[in-house]
Coordinates of C-alpha atoms and ligand atoms in Angstrom, one line a residue:
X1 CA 55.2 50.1 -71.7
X2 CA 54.0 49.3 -75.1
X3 CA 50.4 50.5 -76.4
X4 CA 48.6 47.0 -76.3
X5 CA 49.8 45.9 -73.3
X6 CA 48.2 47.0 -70.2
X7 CA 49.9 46.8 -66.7
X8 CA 47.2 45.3 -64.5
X9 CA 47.2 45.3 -60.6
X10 CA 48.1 47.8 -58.0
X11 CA 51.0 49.2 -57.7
X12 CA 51.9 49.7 -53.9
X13 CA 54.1 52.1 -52.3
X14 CA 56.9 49.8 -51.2
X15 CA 58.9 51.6 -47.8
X16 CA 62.2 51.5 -49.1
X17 CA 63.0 54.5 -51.4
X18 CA 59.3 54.9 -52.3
X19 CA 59.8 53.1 -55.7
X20 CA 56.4 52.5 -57.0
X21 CA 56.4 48.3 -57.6
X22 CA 53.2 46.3 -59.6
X23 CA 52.1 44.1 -56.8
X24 CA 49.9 41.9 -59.5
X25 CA 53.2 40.8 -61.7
X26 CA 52.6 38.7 -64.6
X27 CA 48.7 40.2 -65.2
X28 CA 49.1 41.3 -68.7
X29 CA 46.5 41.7 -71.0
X30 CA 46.9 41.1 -74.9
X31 CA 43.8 42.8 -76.3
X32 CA 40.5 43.0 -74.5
X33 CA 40.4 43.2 -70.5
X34 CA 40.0 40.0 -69.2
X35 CA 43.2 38.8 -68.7
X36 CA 44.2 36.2 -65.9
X37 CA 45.2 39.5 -63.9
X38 CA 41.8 41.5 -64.5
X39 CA 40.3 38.2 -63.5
X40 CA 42.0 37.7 -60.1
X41 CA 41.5 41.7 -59.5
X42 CA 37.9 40.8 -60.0
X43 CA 37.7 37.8 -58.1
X44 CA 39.5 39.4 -54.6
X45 CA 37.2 42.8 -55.0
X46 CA 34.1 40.4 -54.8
X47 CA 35.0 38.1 -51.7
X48 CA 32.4 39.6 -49.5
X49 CA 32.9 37.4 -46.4
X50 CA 36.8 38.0 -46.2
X51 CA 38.4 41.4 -45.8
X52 CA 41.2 41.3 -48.2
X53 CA 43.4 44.2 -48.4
X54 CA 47.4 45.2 -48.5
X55 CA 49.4 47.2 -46.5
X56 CA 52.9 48.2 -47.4
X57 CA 56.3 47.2 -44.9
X58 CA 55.5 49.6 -42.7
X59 CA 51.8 48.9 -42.2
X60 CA 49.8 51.8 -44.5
X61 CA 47.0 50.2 -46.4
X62 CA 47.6 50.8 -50.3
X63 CA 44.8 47.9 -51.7
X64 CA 41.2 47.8 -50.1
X65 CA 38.1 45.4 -51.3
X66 CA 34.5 45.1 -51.4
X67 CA 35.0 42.5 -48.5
X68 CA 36.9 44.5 -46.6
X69 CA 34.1 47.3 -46.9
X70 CA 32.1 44.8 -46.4
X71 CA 33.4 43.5 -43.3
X72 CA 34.6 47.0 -41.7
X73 CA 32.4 49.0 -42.8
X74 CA 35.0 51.6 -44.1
X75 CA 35.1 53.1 -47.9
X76 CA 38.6 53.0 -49.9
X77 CA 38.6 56.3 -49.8
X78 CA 38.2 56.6 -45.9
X79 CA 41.2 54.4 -45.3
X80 CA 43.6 54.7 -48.4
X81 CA 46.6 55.7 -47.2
X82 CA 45.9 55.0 -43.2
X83 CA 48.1 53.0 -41.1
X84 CA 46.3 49.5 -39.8
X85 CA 46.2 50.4 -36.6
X86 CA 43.0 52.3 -37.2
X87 CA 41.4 48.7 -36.6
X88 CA 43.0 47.6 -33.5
X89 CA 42.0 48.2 -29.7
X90 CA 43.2 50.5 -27.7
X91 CA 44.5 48.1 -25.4
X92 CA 46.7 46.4 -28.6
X93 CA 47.8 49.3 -29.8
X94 CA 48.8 50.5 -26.4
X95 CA 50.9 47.1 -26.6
X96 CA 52.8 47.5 -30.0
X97 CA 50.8 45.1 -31.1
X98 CA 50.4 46.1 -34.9
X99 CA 54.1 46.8 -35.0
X100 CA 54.3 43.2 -34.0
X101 CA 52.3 41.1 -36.0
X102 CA 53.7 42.8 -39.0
X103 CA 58.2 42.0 -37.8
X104 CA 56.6 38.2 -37.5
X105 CA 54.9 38.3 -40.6
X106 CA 57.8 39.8 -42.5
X107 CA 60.5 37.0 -40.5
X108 CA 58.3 34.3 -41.2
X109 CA 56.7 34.7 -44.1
X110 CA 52.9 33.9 -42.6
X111 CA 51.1 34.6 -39.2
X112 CA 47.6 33.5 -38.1
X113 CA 45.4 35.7 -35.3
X114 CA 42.4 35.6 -33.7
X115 CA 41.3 38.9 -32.5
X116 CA 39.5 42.0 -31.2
X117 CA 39.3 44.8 -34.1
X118 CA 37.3 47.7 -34.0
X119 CA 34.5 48.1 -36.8
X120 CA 33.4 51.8 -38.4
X121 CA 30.4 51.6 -36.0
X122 CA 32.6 51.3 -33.4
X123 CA 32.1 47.8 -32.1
X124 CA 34.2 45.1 -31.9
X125 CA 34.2 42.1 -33.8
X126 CA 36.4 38.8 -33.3
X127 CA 38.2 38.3 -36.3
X128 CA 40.5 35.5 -37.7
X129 CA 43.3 37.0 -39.6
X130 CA 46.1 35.9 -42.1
X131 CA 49.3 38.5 -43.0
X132 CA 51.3 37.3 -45.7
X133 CA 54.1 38.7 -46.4
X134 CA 54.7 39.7 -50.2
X135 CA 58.4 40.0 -51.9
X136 CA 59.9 40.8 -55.1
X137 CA 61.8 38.2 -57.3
X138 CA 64.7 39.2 -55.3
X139 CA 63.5 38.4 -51.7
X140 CA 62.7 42.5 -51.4
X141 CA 59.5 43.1 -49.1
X142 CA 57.1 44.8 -51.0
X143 CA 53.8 44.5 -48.2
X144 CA 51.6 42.4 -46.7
X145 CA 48.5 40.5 -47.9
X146 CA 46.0 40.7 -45.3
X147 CA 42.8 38.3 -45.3
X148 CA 40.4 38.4 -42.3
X149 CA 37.2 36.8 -41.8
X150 CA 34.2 38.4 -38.7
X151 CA 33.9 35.0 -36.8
X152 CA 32.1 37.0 -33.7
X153 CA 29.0 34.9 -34.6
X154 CA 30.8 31.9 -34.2
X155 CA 32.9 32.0 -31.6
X156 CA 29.2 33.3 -29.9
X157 CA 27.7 29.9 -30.9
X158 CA 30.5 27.8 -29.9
X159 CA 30.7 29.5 -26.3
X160 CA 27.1 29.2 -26.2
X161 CA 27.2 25.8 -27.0
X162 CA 30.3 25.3 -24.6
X163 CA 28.3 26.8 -21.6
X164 CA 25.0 24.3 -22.7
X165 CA 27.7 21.6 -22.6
X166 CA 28.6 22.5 -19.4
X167 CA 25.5 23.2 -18.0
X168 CA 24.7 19.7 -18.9
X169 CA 27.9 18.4 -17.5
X170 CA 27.1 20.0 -14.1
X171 CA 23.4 18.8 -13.8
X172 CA 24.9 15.0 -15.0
X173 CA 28.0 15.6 -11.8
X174 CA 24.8 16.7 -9.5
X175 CA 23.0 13.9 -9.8
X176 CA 24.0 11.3 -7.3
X177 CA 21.4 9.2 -6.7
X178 CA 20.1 8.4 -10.4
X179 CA 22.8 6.6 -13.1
X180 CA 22.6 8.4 -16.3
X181 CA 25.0 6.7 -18.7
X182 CA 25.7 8.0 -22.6
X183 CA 26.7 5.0 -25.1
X184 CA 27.9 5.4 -29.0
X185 CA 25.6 3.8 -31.4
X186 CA 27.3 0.3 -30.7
X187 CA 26.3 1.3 -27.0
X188 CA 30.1 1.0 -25.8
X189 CA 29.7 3.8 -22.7
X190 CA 30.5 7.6 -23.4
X191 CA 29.3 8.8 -20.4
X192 CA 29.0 8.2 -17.1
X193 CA 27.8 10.4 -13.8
X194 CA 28.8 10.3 -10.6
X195 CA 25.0 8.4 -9.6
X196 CA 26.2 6.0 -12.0
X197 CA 29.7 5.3 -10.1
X198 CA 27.6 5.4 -6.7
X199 CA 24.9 2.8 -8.0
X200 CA 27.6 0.2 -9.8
X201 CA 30.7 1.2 -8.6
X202 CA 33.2 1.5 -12.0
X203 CA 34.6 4.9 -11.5
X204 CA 33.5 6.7 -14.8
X205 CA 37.5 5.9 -15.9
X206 CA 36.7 2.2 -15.3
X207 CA 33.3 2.3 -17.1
X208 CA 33.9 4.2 -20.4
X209 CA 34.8 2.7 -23.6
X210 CA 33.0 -0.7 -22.2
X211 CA 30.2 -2.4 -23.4
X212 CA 26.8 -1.1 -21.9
X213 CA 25.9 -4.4 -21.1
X214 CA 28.7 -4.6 -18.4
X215 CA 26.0 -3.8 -15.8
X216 CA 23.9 -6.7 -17.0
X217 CA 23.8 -10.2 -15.3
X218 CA 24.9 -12.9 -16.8
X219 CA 21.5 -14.7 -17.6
X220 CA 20.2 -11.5 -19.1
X221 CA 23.5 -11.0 -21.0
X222 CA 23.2 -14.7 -22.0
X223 CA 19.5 -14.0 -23.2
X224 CA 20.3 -11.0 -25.1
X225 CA 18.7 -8.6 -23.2
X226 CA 21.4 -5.7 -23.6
X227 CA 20.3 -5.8 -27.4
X228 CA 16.7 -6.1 -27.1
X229 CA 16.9 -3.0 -25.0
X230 CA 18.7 -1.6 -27.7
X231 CA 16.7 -2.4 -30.5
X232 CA 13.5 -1.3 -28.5
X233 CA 14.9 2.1 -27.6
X234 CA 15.2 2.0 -31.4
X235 CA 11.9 1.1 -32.4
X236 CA 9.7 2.8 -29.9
X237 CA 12.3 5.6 -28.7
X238 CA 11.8 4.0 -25.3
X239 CA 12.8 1.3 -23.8
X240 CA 12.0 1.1 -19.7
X241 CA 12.2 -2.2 -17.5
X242 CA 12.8 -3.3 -14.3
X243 CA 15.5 -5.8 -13.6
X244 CA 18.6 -7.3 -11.6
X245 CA 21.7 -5.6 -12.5
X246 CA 25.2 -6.5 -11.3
X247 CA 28.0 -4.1 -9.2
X248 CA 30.9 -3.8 -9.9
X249 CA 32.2 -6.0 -7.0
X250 CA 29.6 -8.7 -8.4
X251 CA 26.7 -8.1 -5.9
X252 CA 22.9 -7.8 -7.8
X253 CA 20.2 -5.0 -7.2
X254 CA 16.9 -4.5 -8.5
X255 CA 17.2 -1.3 -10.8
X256 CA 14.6 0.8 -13.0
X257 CA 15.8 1.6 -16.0
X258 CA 15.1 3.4 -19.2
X259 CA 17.3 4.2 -22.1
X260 CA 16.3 6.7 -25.7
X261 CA 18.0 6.7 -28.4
X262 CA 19.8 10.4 -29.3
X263 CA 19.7 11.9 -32.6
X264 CA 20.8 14.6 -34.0
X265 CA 18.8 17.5 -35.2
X266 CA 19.6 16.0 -38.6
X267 CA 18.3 12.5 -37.6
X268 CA 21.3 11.2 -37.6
X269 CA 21.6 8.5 -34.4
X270 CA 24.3 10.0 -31.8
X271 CA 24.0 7.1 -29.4
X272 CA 22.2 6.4 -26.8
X273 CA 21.0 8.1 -23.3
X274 CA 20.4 5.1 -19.9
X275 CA 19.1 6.0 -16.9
X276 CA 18.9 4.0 -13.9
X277 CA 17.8 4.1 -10.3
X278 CA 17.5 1.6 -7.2
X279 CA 14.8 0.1 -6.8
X280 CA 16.4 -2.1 -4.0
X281 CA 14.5 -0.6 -1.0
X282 CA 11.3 -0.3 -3.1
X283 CA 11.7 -4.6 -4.3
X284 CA 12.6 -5.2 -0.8
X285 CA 8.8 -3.7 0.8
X286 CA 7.1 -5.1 -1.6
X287 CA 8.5 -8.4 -1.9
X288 CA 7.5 -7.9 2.5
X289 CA 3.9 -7.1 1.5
X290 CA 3.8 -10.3 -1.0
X291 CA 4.9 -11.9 1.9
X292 CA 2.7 -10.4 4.5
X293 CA -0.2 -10.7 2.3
X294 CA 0.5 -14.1 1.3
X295 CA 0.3 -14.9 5.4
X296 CA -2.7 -12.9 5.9
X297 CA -4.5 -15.1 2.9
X298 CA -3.5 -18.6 4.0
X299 CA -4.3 -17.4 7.9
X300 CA -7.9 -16.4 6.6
X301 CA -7.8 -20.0 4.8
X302 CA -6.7 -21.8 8.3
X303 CA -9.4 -19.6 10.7
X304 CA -11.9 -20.2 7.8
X305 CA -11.2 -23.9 8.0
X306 CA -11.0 -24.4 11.9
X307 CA -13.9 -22.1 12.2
X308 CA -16.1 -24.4 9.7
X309 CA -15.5 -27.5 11.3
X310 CA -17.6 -27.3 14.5
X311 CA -20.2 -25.6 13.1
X312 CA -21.6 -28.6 11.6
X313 CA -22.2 -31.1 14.6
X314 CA -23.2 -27.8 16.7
X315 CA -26.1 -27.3 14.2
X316 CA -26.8 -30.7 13.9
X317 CA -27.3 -31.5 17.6
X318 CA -29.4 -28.2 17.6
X319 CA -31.8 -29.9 15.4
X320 CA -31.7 -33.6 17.2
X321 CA -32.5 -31.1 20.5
X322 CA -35.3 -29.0 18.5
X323 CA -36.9 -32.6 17.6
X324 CA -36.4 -34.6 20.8
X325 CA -38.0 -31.1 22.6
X326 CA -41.2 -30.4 20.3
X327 CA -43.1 -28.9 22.8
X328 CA -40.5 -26.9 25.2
X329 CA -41.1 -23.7 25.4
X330 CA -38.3 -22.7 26.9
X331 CA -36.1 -24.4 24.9
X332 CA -37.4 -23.8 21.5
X333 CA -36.5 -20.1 20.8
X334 CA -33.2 -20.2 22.4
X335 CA -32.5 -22.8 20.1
X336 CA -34.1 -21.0 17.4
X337 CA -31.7 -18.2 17.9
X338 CA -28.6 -20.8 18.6
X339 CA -30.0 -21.6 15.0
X340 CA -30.1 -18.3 13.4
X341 CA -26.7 -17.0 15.1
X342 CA -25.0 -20.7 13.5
X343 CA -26.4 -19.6 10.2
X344 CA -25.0 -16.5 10.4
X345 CA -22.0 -17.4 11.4
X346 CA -21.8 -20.2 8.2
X347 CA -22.7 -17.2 5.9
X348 CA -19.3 -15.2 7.5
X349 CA -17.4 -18.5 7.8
X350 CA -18.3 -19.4 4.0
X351 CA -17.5 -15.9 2.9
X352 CA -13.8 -16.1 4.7
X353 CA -13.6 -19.0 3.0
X354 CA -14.7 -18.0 -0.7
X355 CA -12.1 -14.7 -0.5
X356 CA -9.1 -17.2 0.8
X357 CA -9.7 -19.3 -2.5
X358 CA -10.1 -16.3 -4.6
X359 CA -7.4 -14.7 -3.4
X360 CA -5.4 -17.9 -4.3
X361 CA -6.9 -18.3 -7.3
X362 CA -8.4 -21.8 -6.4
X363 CA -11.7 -21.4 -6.7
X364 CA -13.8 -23.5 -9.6
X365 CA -17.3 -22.6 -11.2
X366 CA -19.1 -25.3 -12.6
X367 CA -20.6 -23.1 -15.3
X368 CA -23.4 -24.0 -17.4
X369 CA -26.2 -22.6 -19.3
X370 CA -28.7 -21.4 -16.8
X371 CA -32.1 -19.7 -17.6
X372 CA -31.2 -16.6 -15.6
X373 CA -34.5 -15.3 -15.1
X374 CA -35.9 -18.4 -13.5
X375 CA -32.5 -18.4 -11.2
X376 CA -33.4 -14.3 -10.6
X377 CA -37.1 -15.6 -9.0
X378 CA -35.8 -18.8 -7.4
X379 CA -33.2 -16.9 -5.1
X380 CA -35.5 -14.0 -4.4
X381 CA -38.1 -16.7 -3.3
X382 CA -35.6 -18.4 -1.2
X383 CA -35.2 -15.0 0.2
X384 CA -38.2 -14.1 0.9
X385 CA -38.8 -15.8 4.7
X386 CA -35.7 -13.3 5.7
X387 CA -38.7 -10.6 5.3
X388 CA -41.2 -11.7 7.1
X389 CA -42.1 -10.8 10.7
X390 CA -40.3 -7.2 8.8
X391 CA -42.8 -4.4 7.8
X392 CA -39.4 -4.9 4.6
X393 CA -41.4 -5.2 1.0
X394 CA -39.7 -6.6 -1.9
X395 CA -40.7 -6.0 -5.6
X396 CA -40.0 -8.3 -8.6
X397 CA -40.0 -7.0 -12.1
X398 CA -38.5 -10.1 -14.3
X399 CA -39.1 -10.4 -18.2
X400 CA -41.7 -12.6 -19.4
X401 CA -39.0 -15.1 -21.4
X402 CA -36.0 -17.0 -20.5
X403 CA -32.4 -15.3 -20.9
X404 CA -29.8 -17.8 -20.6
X405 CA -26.4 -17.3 -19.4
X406 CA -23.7 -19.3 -18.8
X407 CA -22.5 -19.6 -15.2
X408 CA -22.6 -21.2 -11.8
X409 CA -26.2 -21.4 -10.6
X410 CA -25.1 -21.4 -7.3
X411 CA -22.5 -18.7 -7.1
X412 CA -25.1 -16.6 -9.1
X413 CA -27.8 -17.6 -6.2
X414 CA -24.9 -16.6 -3.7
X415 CA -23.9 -13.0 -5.6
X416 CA -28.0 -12.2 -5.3
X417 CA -28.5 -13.1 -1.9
X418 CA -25.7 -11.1 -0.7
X419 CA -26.9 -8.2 -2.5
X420 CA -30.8 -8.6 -0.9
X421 CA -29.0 -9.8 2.4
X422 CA -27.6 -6.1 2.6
X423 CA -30.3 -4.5 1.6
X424 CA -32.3 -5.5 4.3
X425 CA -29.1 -5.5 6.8
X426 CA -29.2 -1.2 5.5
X427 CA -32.9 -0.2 5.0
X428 CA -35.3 0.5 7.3
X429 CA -37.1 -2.8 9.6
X430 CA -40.2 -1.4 8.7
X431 CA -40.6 1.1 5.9
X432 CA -38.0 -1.0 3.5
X433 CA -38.4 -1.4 0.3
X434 CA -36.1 -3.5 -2.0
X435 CA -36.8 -3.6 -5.9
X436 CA -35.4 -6.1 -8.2
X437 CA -35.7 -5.9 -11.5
X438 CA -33.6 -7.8 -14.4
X439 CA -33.5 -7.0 -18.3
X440 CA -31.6 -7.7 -21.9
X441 CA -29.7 -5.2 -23.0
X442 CA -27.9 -6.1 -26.1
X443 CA -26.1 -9.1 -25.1
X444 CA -26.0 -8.6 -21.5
X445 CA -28.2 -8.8 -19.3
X446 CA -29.0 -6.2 -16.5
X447 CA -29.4 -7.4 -12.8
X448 CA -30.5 -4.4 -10.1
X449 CA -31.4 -4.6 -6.8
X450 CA -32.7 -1.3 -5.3
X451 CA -33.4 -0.7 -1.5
X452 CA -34.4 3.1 0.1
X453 CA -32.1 2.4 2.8
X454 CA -28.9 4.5 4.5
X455 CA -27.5 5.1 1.1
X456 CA -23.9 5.1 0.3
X457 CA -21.8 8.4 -0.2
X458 CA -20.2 8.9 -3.5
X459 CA -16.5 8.6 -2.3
X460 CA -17.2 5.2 -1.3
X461 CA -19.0 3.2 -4.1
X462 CA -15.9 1.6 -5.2
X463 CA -14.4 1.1 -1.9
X464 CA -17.1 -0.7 -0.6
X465 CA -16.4 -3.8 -3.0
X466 CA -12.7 -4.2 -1.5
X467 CA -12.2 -6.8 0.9
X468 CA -12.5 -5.5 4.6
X469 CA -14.2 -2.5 3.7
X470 CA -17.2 -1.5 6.2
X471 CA -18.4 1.8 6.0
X472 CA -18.0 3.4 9.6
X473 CA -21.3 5.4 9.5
X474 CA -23.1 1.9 8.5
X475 CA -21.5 -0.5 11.0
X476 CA -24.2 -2.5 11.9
X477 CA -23.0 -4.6 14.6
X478 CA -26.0 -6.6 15.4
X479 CA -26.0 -8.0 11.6
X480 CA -22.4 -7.8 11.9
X481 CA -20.4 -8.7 8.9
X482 CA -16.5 -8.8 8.4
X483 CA -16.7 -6.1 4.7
X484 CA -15.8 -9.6 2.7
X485 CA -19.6 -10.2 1.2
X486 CA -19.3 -7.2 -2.1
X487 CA -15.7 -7.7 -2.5
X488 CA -16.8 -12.1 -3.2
X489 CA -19.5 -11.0 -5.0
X490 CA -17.3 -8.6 -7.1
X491 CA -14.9 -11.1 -8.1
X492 CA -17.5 -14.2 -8.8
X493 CA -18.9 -11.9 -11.1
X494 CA -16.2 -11.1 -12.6
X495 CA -15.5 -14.6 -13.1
X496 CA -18.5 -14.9 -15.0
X497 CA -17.1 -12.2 -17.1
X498 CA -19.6 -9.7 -16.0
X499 CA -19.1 -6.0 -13.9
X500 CA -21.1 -4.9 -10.9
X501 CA -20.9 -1.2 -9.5
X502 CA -23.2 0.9 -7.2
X503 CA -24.9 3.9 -7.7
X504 CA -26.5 6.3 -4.6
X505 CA -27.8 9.3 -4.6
X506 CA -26.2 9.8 -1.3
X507 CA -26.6 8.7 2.8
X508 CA -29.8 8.3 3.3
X509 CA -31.1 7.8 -0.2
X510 CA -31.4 4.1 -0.8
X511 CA -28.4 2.7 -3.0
X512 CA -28.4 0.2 -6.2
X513 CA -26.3 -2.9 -7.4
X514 CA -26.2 -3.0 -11.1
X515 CA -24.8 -6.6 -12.3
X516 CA -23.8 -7.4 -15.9
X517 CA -23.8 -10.7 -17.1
X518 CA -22.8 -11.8 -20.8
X519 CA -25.9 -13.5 -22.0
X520 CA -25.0 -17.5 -23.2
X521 CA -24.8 -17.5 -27.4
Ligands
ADP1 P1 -20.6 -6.3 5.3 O1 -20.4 -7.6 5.7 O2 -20.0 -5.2 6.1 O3 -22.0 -6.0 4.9 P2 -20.1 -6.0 2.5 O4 -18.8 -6.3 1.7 O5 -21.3 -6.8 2.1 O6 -19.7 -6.2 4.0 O7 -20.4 -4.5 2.3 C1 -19.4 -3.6 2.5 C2 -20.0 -2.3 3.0 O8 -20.8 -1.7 2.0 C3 -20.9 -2.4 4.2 O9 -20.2 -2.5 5.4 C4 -21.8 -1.2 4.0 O10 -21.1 -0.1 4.6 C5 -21.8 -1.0 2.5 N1 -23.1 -1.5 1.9 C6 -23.3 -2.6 1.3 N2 -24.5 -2.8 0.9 C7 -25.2 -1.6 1.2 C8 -26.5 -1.1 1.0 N3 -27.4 -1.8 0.4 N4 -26.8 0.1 1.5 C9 -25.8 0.8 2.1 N5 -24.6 0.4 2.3 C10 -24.2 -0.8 1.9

């Protein structure tokens, strides 16, 4: 070997006659050290992440790396010399394993392995490994390149994420009664569960890799709906309804659905996630409640209506027999009470009639600006005859100017008279009291009528303004009402744009109605 040129590489220790033979050929250096060879040598000794090293024919390691410190956790100097089987499980080299792997490598030039080796600590780790076989010019095996990369952590995260996956597959297979259908990001079906096959019947076979809107009808798919659920799931990440959708074998049912868009951790959009269930069973009860409801409301309109009708001529005769009998003194008071029990009767008759109309939204207000406080002291004055012959005491407490709102005079007239109609049907015949005070409060205006009467418990001062609501304690059937009056005088408020709501300090405690009213501009 001449002076200025340097043989680079290693030389391994080839089998066959123990010739010594330069494993990196061509590596020579004319003058300083970093010739292509010095470079490679460099390059391989610095791989961290791969174990590089050689072995000659018969397996003995002759090269060893940084990486392959790295990744073993053994010196050069502890395996120099040391046949490769130091790495390999019991189990493989029980097997011939080794031995094996190397006859393939030499025949074929190449082999690829994923396997068990054992680490200096002792442990296992999964490795992926590449032997290449290495010969001279003439074809003469000289060793075995070996390259092998730790991919325990890996092969960790993807079973980890295999078992998630099929976690998720089994809790999407064992849910039957809910659809929950996976779609690209051009929503053609990725996914569908057995709830989904039960619910539309396509088989999942039959359903993926069509269009999600193949369980929409045909008016919604004419509409466009299947997109602007789409783009809503986009928008809002949400997009729930309730609608018709169509079976398989054509047939409609009334499903709840929602769909959310999927996304990557990345943000980047996966597709999209639907889930459905029937809602047949609940449309069905409730379309038999609209129903039911609907016939309870126009009966109420019919009994208010027949009832109505003879009341008139039975209170007029009353009166023609009250005047033709002036002086009877027999007659008189039981026509006086045929009078009072008629009137009574209009006010229940009147109130049937007012919820029926509500209810069916045909009521009308002839609204129009009304000086509310003189309306406040008109009704109460009407009122007052109600009290007399009562030790019942009532006390005004108006303001001194006009507020005007705008509304009904006479469904306000009605709303108040209810109110001071209950207060005396609940307080005491003679130790009631019944305060009613109104005043402005930014631009409403206050109404409350207090009474020191039963009192209503907490728990029921909302329910007490629902129609047919009586409280049982208070059932009163001498004054005998039918739990309509609060629930009328609820909703005419609120068709004056205003709120009422009761307060109590509880039974036996005297209760309060507080009205709002918007004051006119
Ligand atoms: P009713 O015809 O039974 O009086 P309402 O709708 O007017 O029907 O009232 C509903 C229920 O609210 C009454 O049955 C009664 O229990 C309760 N209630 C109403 N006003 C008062 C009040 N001033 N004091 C105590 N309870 C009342």
């Amino acid at each position: 070997m001449n002076e200025g040129t340097k043989q680079t590489g290693s030389r391994i220790s080839s089998s066959e006659g123990n010739k010594k033979r330069v494993l990196f050929t061509g590596a020579v250096n004319h003058g300083g050290n970093n010739s292509t060879g010095e470079l490679l040598k460099l390059l391989v000794q610095n791989v961290r992440d791969y174990a590089i090293f050689m072995i000659d024919p018969a397996g003995f390691i002759v090269e060893w790396t940084e990486g392959a410190e790295h990744v073993t956790g053994y010196q050069t100097h502890e395996v120099l010399g040391r046949h490769l089987s130091l790495f390999y499980t019991p189990e493989e080299i029980a097997s011939g394993q080794p031995a094996r792997e190397l006859t393939e490598a030499a025949a074929t030039g190449r082999i690829e392995r994923e396997g068990w080796r054992i680490a200096k600590d002792g442990k296992r780790r999964l490795i992926n490994e590449i032997a290449t076989a290495i010969r001279d010019a003439q074809g003469e095996l000289l060793g075995f390149a070996k390259i092998s990369r730790d991919i325990t952590e890996r092969k960790l995260m993807e079973e980890a994420l295999q078992q998630s996956e099929e976690r998720l597959r089994i809790v999407m297979e064992s849910v039957r009664d809910q659809a929950i259908i996976t779609s690209d990001p051009k929503n053609i079906i990725t996914g569908w569960n057995i709830g989904a096959c039960n619910l539309f019947g396509y088989s999942a076979q039959e359903a993926i890799g069509q269009p999600g809107d193949i369980v929409f009808t045909e008016e919604d798919k004419a509409s466009g709906q299947p997109a602007k659920e789409v783009a809503t799931a986009l928008k809002d990440g949400h997009a729930a309804d309730e609608r018709y959708h169509v079976r398989k074998d054509g047939s409609t049912f009334y499903v709840s659905g929602a769909m959310s868009p999927l996304y990557t951790s990345k943000g980047q959009l996966l597709g999209f996630v639907k889930m459905a269930r029937d809602l047949t069973e609940r449309k069905m009860m409730e379309e038999r409640l609209n129903t039911a409801n609907r016939r309870k409301d126009e009966f109420i309109a019919m009994l208010g209506h027949e009832l109505r009708n003879p009341l008139s001529p039975v209170r007029n005769s009353l009166h023609i027999i009250k005047m033709t009998h002036p002086n009877d003194s027999e007659l008189t008071p039981l026509v006086d009470m045929m009078l009072r029990q008629i009137d009574h009767m209009v006010v229940l008759v009147n109130d049937l009639l007012d919820v029926s109309r509500i209810s069916q939204g045909k009521i009308s207000l002839r609204k129009q600006r009304v000086d509310l406080t003189a309306l406040i002291a008109e009704s109460v004055e009407n009122f007052l005859p109600v009290l007399e012959g009562t030790g019942r005491k009532l006390h005004l407490n108006l303001p001194e100017k006009s507020y005007f709102v705008f509304a009904d005079e006479s469904r306000i007239i009605q709303v108040i008279n209810n109110i001071l109609n209950n207060a005396v049907k609940y307080s005491p015949e003679d130790t009631g009291r019944i305060w009613v005070a109104a005043a402005q409060s930014g631009s409403m205006m206050i109404i409350r009528i207090r009474d020191n009467g039963i009192g209503i418990a907490e728990g029921d001062l909302t329910d007490i303004f629902e129609s047919f609501v009586q409280i049982e304690a208070t059932i009163d059937r001498s004054m005998g009402g039918l739990g309509l009056g609060l629930s009328v005088v609820k909703k005419l408020v609120e068709l004056h744009q205003g709120t009422i709501h009761a307060e109590s300090e509880g039974l036996g405690r005297g209760s309060e109605f507080i009205i709002r009213l918007p004051l006119a501009e």
